[in-house]
Short mmCIF file of C-alpha atoms in Angstrom, two decimals:
data_model
loop_
_atom_site.label_atom_id
_atom_site.label_comp_id
_atom_site.label_asym_id
_atom_site.label_seq_id
_atom_site.Cartn_x
_atom_site.Cartn_y
_atom_site.Cartn_z
CA MET J 785 5.26 -16.18 -14.73
CA ARG J 786 4.89 -13.37 -12.17
CA LEU J 787 3.12 -10.12 -13.02
CA ARG J 788 2.76 -6.67 -11.52
CA TYR J 789 -0.37 -4.70 -12.37
CA ALA J 790 -2.04 -1.43 -11.41
CA LYS J 791 -5.61 -0.37 -10.59
CA ARG J 792 -6.05 3.26 -11.57
CA GLY J 793 -8.80 5.89 -11.78
CA PRO J 794 -12.38 4.59 -11.66
CA LEU J 795 -11.09 1.01 -12.00
CA ARG J 796 -9.95 1.21 -8.36
CA PHE J 797 -13.57 0.33 -7.55
CA THR J 798 -13.14 -3.05 -9.26
CA SER J 799 -13.48 -5.78 -6.65
CA HIS J 800 -10.92 -8.58 -6.48
CA ARG J 801 -13.54 -11.03 -7.79
CA ASP J 802 -14.37 -8.75 -10.75
CA PHE J 803 -10.70 -8.31 -11.55
CA ALA J 804 -10.14 -12.06 -11.44
CA ARG J 805 -12.95 -12.57 -13.97
CA ALA J 806 -11.62 -9.80 -16.21
CA PHE J 807 -8.10 -11.22 -16.00
CA GLU J 808 -9.21 -14.71 -17.00
CA ARG J 809 -11.02 -13.22 -20.02
CA ALA J 810 -7.85 -11.28 -20.91
CA LEU J 811 -5.80 -14.50 -20.75
CA ARG J 812 -8.16 -16.13 -23.23
CA ARG J 813 -8.23 -13.12 -25.57
CA ALA J 814 -4.43 -12.88 -25.52
CA GLY J 815 -4.08 -16.59 -26.32
CA VAL J 816 -1.88 -17.25 -23.28
CA PRO J 817 -0.99 -20.99 -23.06
CA MET J 818 -2.29 -21.45 -19.53
CA ALA J 819 -1.71 -24.50 -17.37
CA TYR J 820 -4.86 -25.84 -15.68
CA SER J 821 -5.60 -27.63 -12.44
CA GLN J 822 -6.59 -31.30 -12.46
CA GLY J 823 -10.06 -32.67 -11.67
CA PHE J 824 -13.61 -32.42 -12.97
CA THR J 825 -13.61 -28.59 -13.13
CA PRO J 826 -10.13 -27.49 -14.25
CA HIS J 827 -9.20 -23.88 -13.49
CA PRO J 828 -6.32 -21.82 -14.87
CA LYS J 829 -3.40 -21.75 -12.45
CA ILE J 830 -3.50 -18.21 -11.07
CA SER J 831 -2.35 -17.15 -7.62
CA TYR J 832 -2.95 -13.64 -6.26
CA ALA J 833 -0.79 -11.97 -3.61
CA SER J 834 -2.34 -9.58 -1.08
CA ALA J 835 -4.93 -7.83 -3.27
CA ALA J 836 -5.81 -4.22 -2.40
CA PRO J 837 -9.30 -3.53 -0.96
CA THR J 838 -12.10 -2.43 -3.30
CA GLY J 839 -11.99 1.34 -3.82
CA VAL J 840 -8.23 1.54 -3.29
CA ALA J 841 -5.96 2.41 -6.22
CA SER J 842 -2.67 0.58 -6.56
CA GLU J 843 0.55 0.72 -8.52
CA ALA J 844 1.80 -2.55 -7.08
CA GLU J 845 -0.52 -5.57 -7.28
CA TYR J 846 1.03 -8.97 -7.93
CA LEU J 847 -0.06 -12.35 -9.24
CA GLU J 848 1.45 -15.57 -10.55
CA ILE J 849 0.29 -17.71 -13.46
CA GLY J 850 1.28 -21.21 -14.56
CA LEU J 851 1.97 -21.79 -18.27
CA ARG J 852 2.16 -24.92 -20.43
CA GLU J 853 5.13 -23.56 -22.39
CA PRO J 854 7.66 -20.70 -22.22
CA VAL J 855 6.62 -17.25 -23.45
CA ASP J 856 8.48 -13.98 -23.73
CA PRO J 857 7.68 -11.87 -20.62
CA ALA J 858 7.64 -8.56 -22.52
CA GLU J 859 5.25 -9.92 -25.16
CA LEU J 860 3.02 -11.44 -22.49
CA ARG J 861 2.87 -8.14 -20.58
CA ALA J 862 1.95 -6.19 -23.70
CA ALA J 863 -0.70 -8.70 -24.82
CA LEU J 864 -2.42 -8.84 -21.43
CA ASP J 865 -2.27 -5.06 -21.01
CA ALA J 866 -3.97 -4.64 -24.39
CA ALA J 867 -6.66 -7.18 -23.46
CA LEU J 868 -7.60 -5.43 -20.18
CA SER J 869 -9.59 -2.23 -19.77
CA PRO J 870 -7.58 1.02 -19.43
CA GLY J 871 -7.02 1.50 -15.71
CA LEU J 872 -6.23 -2.18 -15.20
CA ASP J 873 -2.67 -1.98 -16.44
CA VAL J 874 -0.08 -4.76 -16.57
CA LEU J 875 3.24 -3.12 -15.70
CA ASP J 876 5.78 -5.94 -15.52
CA ALA J 877 6.26 -9.66 -16.15
CA VAL J 878 9.12 -11.97 -15.19
CA VAL J 879 9.79 -15.69 -15.28
CA ALA J 880 9.48 -17.12 -11.77
CA THR J 881 12.83 -18.54 -10.66
CA GLY J 882 11.68 -20.24 -7.46
CA GLY J 883 10.61 -19.40 -3.95
CA SER J 884 7.22 -18.10 -2.90
CA LEU J 885 5.87 -14.78 -4.14
CA ALA J 886 3.77 -14.40 -1.00
CA ASP J 887 6.87 -14.80 1.20
CA ARG J 888 8.41 -11.76 -0.51
CA ILE J 889 5.57 -9.43 0.45
CA GLU J 890 6.25 -8.20 3.96
CA ALA J 891 4.92 -4.63 3.87
CA SER J 892 3.05 -2.05 1.80
CA HIS J 893 3.65 1.66 1.17
CA TRP J 894 0.40 3.65 1.05
CA ARG J 895 -0.46 7.24 0.15
CA VAL J 896 -3.71 8.58 1.63
CA GLU J 897 -5.02 11.88 0.24
CA LEU J 898 -7.31 13.71 2.66
CA PRO J 899 -9.10 16.57 0.87
CA GLU J 900 -10.28 19.46 3.06
CA VAL J 901 -8.00 18.40 5.92
CA ASP J 902 -5.47 20.96 7.17
CA PRO J 903 -1.96 19.44 7.01
CA ALA J 904 -1.16 21.04 10.39
CA LEU J 905 -4.01 19.10 12.00
CA LEU J 906 -2.81 15.90 10.37
CA HIS J 907 0.73 16.55 11.67
CA LYS J 908 -0.63 16.74 15.24
CA ALA J 909 -2.72 13.58 14.82
CA VAL J 910 0.22 11.66 13.32
CA ALA J 911 2.49 12.73 16.19
CA ALA J 912 -0.06 11.45 18.71
CA PHE J 913 -0.45 8.17 16.80
CA ALA J 914 3.31 7.63 16.50
CA ALA J 915 3.84 8.35 20.21
CA ALA J 916 1.22 5.82 21.32
CA ASP J 917 2.29 2.34 22.41
CA GLU J 918 -1.04 0.91 21.28
CA VAL J 919 -4.02 2.23 19.31
CA LEU J 920 -7.05 -0.05 19.51
CA VAL J 921 -9.60 0.13 16.69
CA GLU J 922 -12.63 -1.94 15.72
CA ARG J 923 -13.50 -3.43 12.35
CA MET J 924 -16.12 -5.86 11.11
CA THR J 925 -14.48 -9.04 9.77
CA LYS J 926 -15.79 -12.36 8.50
CA GLN J 927 -15.54 -13.59 12.09
CA GLY J 928 -17.57 -10.63 13.38
CA ARG J 929 -16.51 -7.34 14.96
CA ARG J 930 -12.90 -7.44 16.12
CA THR J 931 -10.74 -5.10 18.16
CA PHE J 932 -7.04 -4.96 17.30
CA ASP J 933 -3.99 -2.75 17.58
CA ALA J 934 -3.53 -0.51 14.51
CA ARG J 935 -0.24 0.92 15.81
CA ALA J 936 2.07 -2.09 16.04
CA ALA J 937 2.00 -2.89 12.29
CA VAL J 938 2.83 0.67 11.22
CA ILE J 939 6.55 0.89 10.45
CA SER J 940 6.50 4.55 9.46
CA VAL J 941 3.85 7.27 9.30
CA ASP J 942 4.37 10.80 8.06
CA VAL J 943 2.70 13.77 6.40
CA ALA J 944 3.84 14.42 2.84
CA THR J 945 4.38 17.96 1.63
CA GLN J 946 2.51 19.05 -1.50
CA ALA J 947 2.23 22.47 -3.07
CA GLU J 948 -1.36 22.05 -4.16
CA ALA J 949 -4.30 19.69 -3.93
CA PRO J 950 -4.27 16.64 -6.24
CA SER J 951 -7.24 18.16 -8.06
CA GLY J 952 -5.02 21.10 -9.02
CA VAL J 953 -7.12 23.59 -7.04
CA PRO J 954 -4.65 25.27 -4.63
CA ALA J 955 -7.44 26.91 -2.60
CA VAL J 956 -8.64 23.51 -1.36
CA PRO J 957 -6.36 22.08 1.35
CA CYS J 958 -5.40 18.46 1.04
CA ALA J 959 -3.30 16.69 3.65
CA ILE J 960 -1.42 13.61 2.45
CA LEU J 961 -0.56 10.72 4.74
CA GLU J 962 2.33 8.40 3.89
CA LEU J 963 2.34 4.95 5.53
CA VAL J 964 4.51 1.87 5.50
CA VAL J 965 2.57 -0.99 7.10
CA ARG J 966 3.78 -4.49 7.83
CA GLN J 967 1.72 -7.47 6.64
CA VAL J 968 0.09 -8.96 9.74
CA THR J 969 -3.01 -10.96 10.66
CA PRO J 970 -5.56 -9.45 10.82
CA ALA J 971 -4.31 -7.07 8.13
CA VAL J 972 -3.96 -3.41 9.14
CA ARG J 973 -5.29 -1.28 6.28
CA PRO J 974 -5.11 2.47 5.71
CA ASP J 975 -8.69 2.91 6.90
CA ASP J 976 -7.68 1.25 10.19
CA VAL J 977 -4.92 3.82 10.61
CA LEU J 978 -7.44 6.59 9.91
CA SER J 979 -9.65 5.06 12.60
CA GLY J 980 -6.61 5.17 14.88
CA LEU J 981 -6.09 8.88 14.14
CA ARG J 982 -9.71 9.43 15.13
CA VAL J 983 -9.10 7.55 18.39
CA VAL J 984 -5.94 9.43 19.40
CA ALA J 985 -6.68 12.90 17.99
CA ASP J 986 -10.37 13.03 17.04
CA LEU J 987 -9.37 13.57 13.39
CA GLU J 988 -12.44 13.08 11.21
CA PRO J 989 -11.93 13.73 7.45
CA PRO J 990 -14.98 15.58 6.06
CA VAL J 991 -14.84 13.74 2.72
CA SER J 992 -13.78 10.26 1.71
CA PRO J 993 -10.01 9.77 1.47
CA ARG J 994 -8.35 8.61 -1.73
CA VAL J 995 -5.94 5.76 -1.06
CA THR J 996 -3.19 4.44 -3.35
CA ARG J 997 -0.82 1.57 -2.72
CA LEU J 998 2.52 2.72 -4.12
CA ALA J 999 4.57 -0.40 -3.41
CA GLN J 1000 4.59 -3.72 -1.65
CA GLY J 1001 7.38 -6.20 -1.14
CA THR J 1002 10.29 -7.13 1.09
CA LEU J 1003 11.49 -4.76 3.81
CA THR J 1004 15.13 -3.75 3.57
CA ALA J 1005 17.34 -3.00 6.58
CA GLN J 1006 16.80 0.71 5.87
CA GLY J 1007 13.01 0.33 6.04
CA ALA J 1008 12.51 0.65 2.27
CA ILE J 1009 10.40 -1.78 0.23
CA ALA J 1010 12.12 -3.92 -2.40
CA ASP J 1011 10.25 -5.01 -5.54
CA PRO J 1012 9.37 -8.71 -5.03
CA LEU J 1013 10.07 -9.42 -8.72
CA GLU J 1014 13.71 -8.30 -8.56
CA ALA J 1015 14.92 -11.69 -7.30
CA ASP J 1016 13.29 -13.34 -10.34
CA ARG J 1017 14.61 -10.72 -12.74
CA ASP J 1018 18.17 -11.18 -11.55
CA GLY J 1019 18.12 -14.89 -12.42
CA ALA J 1020 15.40 -15.09 -15.08
CA THR J 1021 15.98 -16.38 -18.57
CA ILE J 1022 13.51 -15.40 -21.26
CA GLY J 1023 12.01 -18.33 -23.08
CA GLY J 1024 11.20 -18.09 -26.77
CA HIS J 1025 8.06 -19.15 -28.60
#
């Protein structure tokens, strides 16, 4: 079974490890007939696909679970959603029909809210970033500090128009960056693109940005992102209890 879930509000600060623990507890509470690995310390068969960084909200996180017997996807979604804390929300469930879930995730669509940043300044920074052939940034990784190109993975970058700040206070400017970024190694994250804007245009947000992943999946010929569960949905059959 393949699931789509969201991390919303304060629960965006849940780390991947904390979510994994919470999800395993939810599986037990919901009575899901999980399949387990072999060996001395069996683990439930759960595979995560490209989890969002801690502190980042998301409407499009994906995972796959192995079951001992068929279950109804709609009932499974509802049971797991009820067993998780509000803000960790299970949005969809489909029967896996084959192929690799990870192979269907080629890019992510991100929205980055930048409170107290003038949209006109962001427009100029984005234009400089888009015009550059290469934008080198540094980030600390498990292998130490690495320098890599933040520009090549960015498929599209733009400034969204919004009548008022997300907080609902029109007097406070809030620039909004829209990004579509290809999955590469090392991964290029929204904070890497913000580092790139600082490199090319000296743009330095005065307060922490609020980042949301809106979608991830397969890139279409038009540059849009297709839901990775659609291929399963088209051929899925719902098993009964």
